PDB file of C-alpha atoms in Angstrom:
ATOM      1  CA  MET A   1     -50.134 -69.610  83.535  1.00  0.00           C
ATOM      2  CA  LEU A   2     -46.639 -70.498  84.671  1.00  0.00           C
ATOM      3  CA  LEU A   3     -43.967 -68.447  86.401  1.00  0.00           C
ATOM      4  CA  GLY A   4     -40.842 -68.873  84.286  1.00  0.00           C
ATOM      5  CA  LEU A   5     -37.534 -69.577  85.985  1.00  0.00           C
ATOM      6  CA  THR A   6     -34.050 -70.715  85.075  1.00  0.00           C
ATOM      7  CA  LEU A   7     -32.132 -73.643  86.598  1.00  0.00           C
ATOM      8  CA  ALA A   8     -28.652 -74.515  85.323  1.00  0.00           C
ATOM      9  CA  GLY A   9     -29.526 -73.052  81.922  1.00  0.00           C
ATOM     10  CA  ARG A  10     -32.857 -74.884  81.705  1.00  0.00           C
ATOM     11  CA  PHE A  11     -36.148 -73.037  81.172  1.00  0.00           C
ATOM     12  CA  CYS A  12     -38.630 -74.208  83.814  1.00  0.00           C
ATOM     13  CA  GLY A  13     -41.936 -73.041  85.227  1.00  0.00           C
ATOM     14  CA  LEU A  14     -44.172 -73.307  88.278  1.00  0.00           C
ATOM     15  CA  PRO A  15     -47.967 -72.940  88.301  1.00  0.00           C
ATOM     16  CA  VAL A  16     -48.780 -69.335  89.224  1.00  0.00           C
ATOM     17  CA  PRO A  17     -51.557 -70.266  91.720  1.00  0.00           C
ATOM     18  CA  CYS A  18     -48.907 -72.022  93.876  1.00  0.00           C
ATOM     19  CA  VAL A  19     -46.619 -68.977  94.071  1.00  0.00           C
ATOM     20  CA  ARG A  20     -47.010 -66.729  97.121  1.00  0.00           C
ATOM     21  CA  ASP A  21     -43.924 -64.513  96.797  1.00  0.00           C
ATOM     22  CA  VAL A  22     -40.681 -64.009  94.877  1.00  0.00           C
ATOM     23  CA  LEU A  23     -37.669 -62.862  96.885  1.00  0.00           C
ATOM     24  CA  ARG A  24     -34.115 -61.870  96.023  1.00  0.00           C
ATOM     25  CA  GLY A  25     -31.018 -62.489  98.139  1.00  0.00           C
ATOM     26  CA  GLU A  26     -32.599 -63.796 101.340  1.00  0.00           C
ATOM     27  CA  ALA A  27     -30.181 -65.015 104.032  1.00  0.00           C
ATOM     28  CA  ILE A  28     -30.471 -68.789 104.428  1.00  0.00           C
ATOM     29  CA  THR A  29     -29.431 -70.508 107.644  1.00  0.00           C
ATOM     30  CA  ARG A  30     -28.116 -74.047 107.228  1.00  0.00           C
ATOM     31  CA  VAL A  31     -29.820 -76.762 109.289  1.00  0.00           C
ATOM     32  CA  PRO A  32     -27.708 -79.657 110.576  1.00  0.00           C
ATOM     33  CA  LEU A  33     -28.867 -83.130 109.431  1.00  0.00           C
ATOM     34  CA  ALA A  34     -31.378 -81.676 106.957  1.00  0.00           C
ATOM     35  CA  PRO A  35     -32.426 -84.079 104.187  1.00  0.00           C
ATOM     36  CA  PRO A  36     -30.704 -83.779 100.806  1.00  0.00           C
ATOM     37  CA  GLY A  37     -32.190 -80.937  98.814  1.00  0.00           C
ATOM     38  CA  VAL A  38     -32.917 -78.749 101.860  1.00  0.00           C
ATOM     39  CA  ALA A  39     -30.629 -75.704 101.732  1.00  0.00           C
ATOM     40  CA  GLY A  40     -31.754 -74.451 105.162  1.00  0.00           C
ATOM     41  CA  VAL A  41     -34.346 -72.031 106.480  1.00  0.00           C
ATOM     42  CA  LEU A  42     -35.109 -68.347 106.064  1.00  0.00           C
ATOM     43  CA  ASN A  43     -37.229 -65.830 107.932  1.00  0.00           C
ATOM     44  CA  LEU A  44     -40.129 -64.449 105.914  1.00  0.00           C
ATOM     45  CA  ARG A  45     -41.946 -61.727 107.853  1.00  0.00           C
ATOM     46  CA  GLY A  46     -41.630 -63.675 111.096  1.00  0.00           C
ATOM     47  CA  ARG A  47     -42.352 -67.132 109.629  1.00  0.00           C
ATOM     48  CA  ILE A  48     -39.680 -69.790 109.331  1.00  0.00           C
ATOM     49  CA  VAL A  49     -39.616 -71.068 105.744  1.00  0.00           C
ATOM     50  CA  THR A  50     -37.779 -74.179 104.544  1.00  0.00           C
ATOM     51  CA  ALA A  51     -35.486 -73.386 101.602  1.00  0.00           C
ATOM     52  CA  VAL A  52     -35.331 -76.152  98.982  1.00  0.00           C
ATOM     53  CA  GLU A  53     -32.458 -76.348  96.507  1.00  0.00           C
ATOM     54  CA  LEU A  54     -34.149 -77.057  93.173  1.00  0.00           C
ATOM     55  CA  ARG A  55     -30.869 -77.948  91.462  1.00  0.00           C
ATOM     56  CA  SER A  56     -30.286 -80.719  94.002  1.00  0.00           C
ATOM     57  CA  ARG A  57     -33.880 -82.011  93.817  1.00  0.00           C
ATOM     58  CA  LEU A  58     -33.609 -82.251  90.020  1.00  0.00           C
ATOM     59  CA  GLY A  59     -30.166 -83.856  89.965  1.00  0.00           C
ATOM     60  CA  LEU A  60     -28.516 -80.789  88.397  1.00  0.00           C
ATOM     61  CA  PRO A  61     -25.012 -79.528  89.242  1.00  0.00           C
ATOM     62  CA  ALA A  62     -24.703 -77.197  92.232  1.00  0.00           C
ATOM     63  CA  ALA A  63     -24.637 -73.442  91.629  1.00  0.00           C
ATOM     64  CA  GLU A  64     -21.322 -71.613  91.819  1.00  0.00           C
ATOM     65  CA  PRO A  65     -20.514 -70.419  95.361  1.00  0.00           C
ATOM     66  CA  GLY A  66     -21.802 -66.882  95.820  1.00  0.00           C
ATOM     67  CA  ALA A  67     -24.029 -67.014  92.730  1.00  0.00           C
ATOM     68  CA  ALA A  68     -27.122 -64.809  92.922  1.00  0.00           C
ATOM     69  CA  ARG A  69     -30.261 -66.841  93.662  1.00  0.00           C
ATOM     70  CA  MET A  70     -33.978 -66.142  93.743  1.00  0.00           C
ATOM     71  CA  SER A  71     -36.484 -67.602  96.206  1.00  0.00           C
ATOM     72  CA  ILE A  72     -39.913 -68.568  94.952  1.00  0.00           C
ATOM     73  CA  VAL A  73     -42.177 -69.000  97.964  1.00  0.00           C
ATOM     74  CA  VAL A  74     -44.895 -71.620  97.566  1.00  0.00           C
ATOM     75  CA  GLU A  75     -47.449 -73.075  99.970  1.00  0.00           C
ATOM     76  CA  HIS A  76     -47.773 -76.843 100.353  1.00  0.00           C
ATOM     77  CA  GLU A  77     -49.997 -78.560 102.928  1.00  0.00           C
ATOM     78  CA  GLY A  78     -50.285 -75.361 104.976  1.00  0.00           C
ATOM     79  CA  GLU A  79     -46.518 -74.731 105.136  1.00  0.00           C
ATOM     80  CA  LEU A  80     -44.412 -72.222 103.216  1.00  0.00           C
ATOM     81  CA  TYR A  81     -41.359 -73.327 101.251  1.00  0.00           C
ATOM     82  CA  SER A  82     -38.776 -71.313  99.353  1.00  0.00           C
ATOM     83  CA  LEU A  83     -37.738 -72.936  96.072  1.00  0.00           C
ATOM     84  CA  LEU A  84     -34.278 -71.666  95.088  1.00  0.00           C
ATOM     85  CA  ALA A  85     -33.786 -70.864  91.399  1.00  0.00           C
ATOM     86  CA  ASP A  86     -30.994 -69.197  89.444  1.00  0.00           C
ATOM     87  CA  ALA A  87     -33.317 -66.548  88.016  1.00  0.00           C
ATOM     88  CA  VAL A  88     -37.023 -65.754  87.774  1.00  0.00           C
ATOM     89  CA  ARG A  89     -38.489 -64.738  84.446  1.00  0.00           C
ATOM     90  CA  GLU A  90     -41.952 -63.550  83.434  1.00  0.00           C
ATOM     91  CA  VAL A  91     -45.364 -65.115  83.894  1.00  0.00           C
ATOM     92  CA  LEU A  92     -46.189 -67.064  80.757  1.00  0.00           C
ATOM     93  CA  PRO A  93     -49.540 -68.116  79.325  1.00  0.00           C
ATOM     94  CA  VAL A  94     -49.275 -71.730  78.178  1.00  0.00           C
ATOM     95  CA  PRO A  95     -51.787 -72.933  75.600  1.00  0.00           C
ATOM     96  CA  PRO A  96     -53.168 -76.433  76.266  1.00  0.00           C
ATOM     97  CA  GLU A  97     -52.078 -77.657  72.836  1.00  0.00           C
ATOM     98  CA  ALA A  98     -48.417 -76.913  73.741  1.00  0.00           C
ATOM     99  CA  ARG A  99     -48.543 -79.347  76.701  1.00  0.00           C
ATOM    100  CA  ALA A 100     -47.008 -82.835  76.502  1.00  0.00           C
ATOM    101  CA  MET A 101     -46.076 -85.494  79.023  1.00  0.00           C
ATOM    102  CA  ALA A 102     -42.469 -85.588  80.242  1.00  0.00           C
ATOM    103  CA  PRO A 103     -40.447 -87.827  77.916  1.00  0.00           C
ATOM    104  CA  GLU A 104     -38.836 -91.015  79.200  1.00  0.00           C
ATOM    105  CA  THR A 105     -35.449 -89.635  78.126  1.00  0.00           C
ATOM    106  CA  LEU A 106     -35.682 -86.833  80.710  1.00  0.00           C
ATOM    107  CA  GLY A 107     -34.057 -89.011  83.370  1.00  0.00           C
ATOM    108  CA  GLU A 108     -35.732 -90.498  86.406  1.00  0.00           C
ATOM    109  CA  ALA A 109     -34.464 -87.893  88.918  1.00  0.00           C
ATOM    110  CA  ARG A 110     -35.977 -85.078  86.870  1.00  0.00           C
ATOM    111  CA  ARG A 111     -39.038 -86.827  85.420  1.00  0.00           C
ATOM    112  CA  GLY A 112     -40.363 -87.586  88.917  1.00  0.00           C
ATOM    113  CA  HIS A 113     -40.617 -83.843  89.610  1.00  0.00           C
ATOM    114  CA  VAL A 114     -41.972 -82.735  86.235  1.00  0.00           C
ATOM    115  CA  ALA A 115     -45.680 -82.249  85.533  1.00  0.00           C
ATOM    116  CA  ALA A 116     -45.357 -81.596  81.784  1.00  0.00           C
ATOM    117  CA  ILE A 117     -43.269 -80.165  78.972  1.00  0.00           C
ATOM    118  CA  HIS A 118     -44.521 -77.199  76.907  1.00  0.00           C
ATOM    119  CA  GLN A 119     -43.350 -76.271  73.418  1.00  0.00           C
ATOM    120  CA  LEU A 120     -43.350 -72.458  73.348  1.00  0.00           C
ATOM    121  CA  ALA A 121     -41.910 -69.910  70.937  1.00  0.00           C
ATOM    122  CA  GLU A 122     -39.153 -69.265  73.522  1.00  0.00           C
ATOM    123  CA  GLY A 123     -38.239 -72.974  73.537  1.00  0.00           C
ATOM    124  CA  LEU A 124     -39.098 -75.969  75.691  1.00  0.00           C
ATOM    125  CA  LEU A 125     -40.527 -75.136  79.094  1.00  0.00           C
ATOM    126  CA  ILE A 126     -40.321 -77.773  81.831  1.00  0.00           C
ATOM    127  CA  GLU A 127     -43.319 -77.464  84.159  1.00  0.00           C
ATOM    128  CA  LEU A 128     -42.293 -78.482  87.680  1.00  0.00           C
ATOM    129  CA  ASP A 129     -44.748 -80.044  90.144  1.00  0.00           C
ATOM    130  CA  PRO A 130     -44.346 -78.328  93.554  1.00  0.00           C
ATOM    131  CA  ALA A 131     -46.020 -81.209  95.458  1.00  0.00           C
ATOM    132  CA  ARG A 132     -43.528 -83.705  94.019  1.00  0.00           C
ATOM    133  CA  LEU A 133     -40.589 -81.359  94.634  1.00  0.00           C
ATOM    134  CA  LEU A 134     -41.612 -81.053  98.282  1.00  0.00           C
ATOM    135  CA  ALA A 135     -42.216 -84.777  98.890  1.00  0.00           C
ATOM    136  CA  PHE A 136     -39.687 -85.348 101.650  1.00  0.00           C
ATOM    137  CA  GLY A 137     -39.937 -87.852 104.493  1.00  0.00           C
ATOM    138  CA  ARG A 138     -42.665 -90.490 104.291  1.00  0.00           C
ATOM    139  CA  ASP A 139     -43.656 -89.511 100.720  1.00  0.00           C
ATOM    140  CA  ALA A 140     -40.060 -89.966  99.554  1.00  0.00           C
ATOM    141  CA  GLU A 141     -39.765 -93.308 101.374  1.00  0.00           C
ATOM    142  CA  ALA A 142     -42.986 -94.502  99.704  1.00  0.00           C
ATOM    143  CA  GLY A 143     -41.441 -93.777  96.316  1.00  0.00           C
ATOM    144  CA  LEU A 144     -43.510 -90.672  95.598  1.00  0.00           C
ATOM    145  CA  ALA A 145     -40.536 -88.297  95.467  1.00  0.00           C
TER     146      ALA A 145
END
């Protein structure tokens, strides 16, 4: 099962077990000297959550200023992160036979963050890997990002 989302007109998905919350219109505070891809932080019920700009992490063009965004909160290594998407869609069952490896033509910036591609009736669904998306710091320096 994948949570469907939209990024720059692309149909993507995240594994449902990783998703903790879906939020609309949260105020994000910019953080000086944050690594590329980090939009800032937000307050989620008293916890500080790092907001990650998925468009930036995937090498997609930036969203229009003031565009509505959705926050998909995921947990990674005991920390909460908000993954910013253009829109959140429904939860989708994905049959195993629809799964394929990410093609070489996807582009290195995107392929490094993709777990698989699924051929569904709605079209191609790009399954994102939250662990790879959140590989900042030493993981990124080691070439794992």
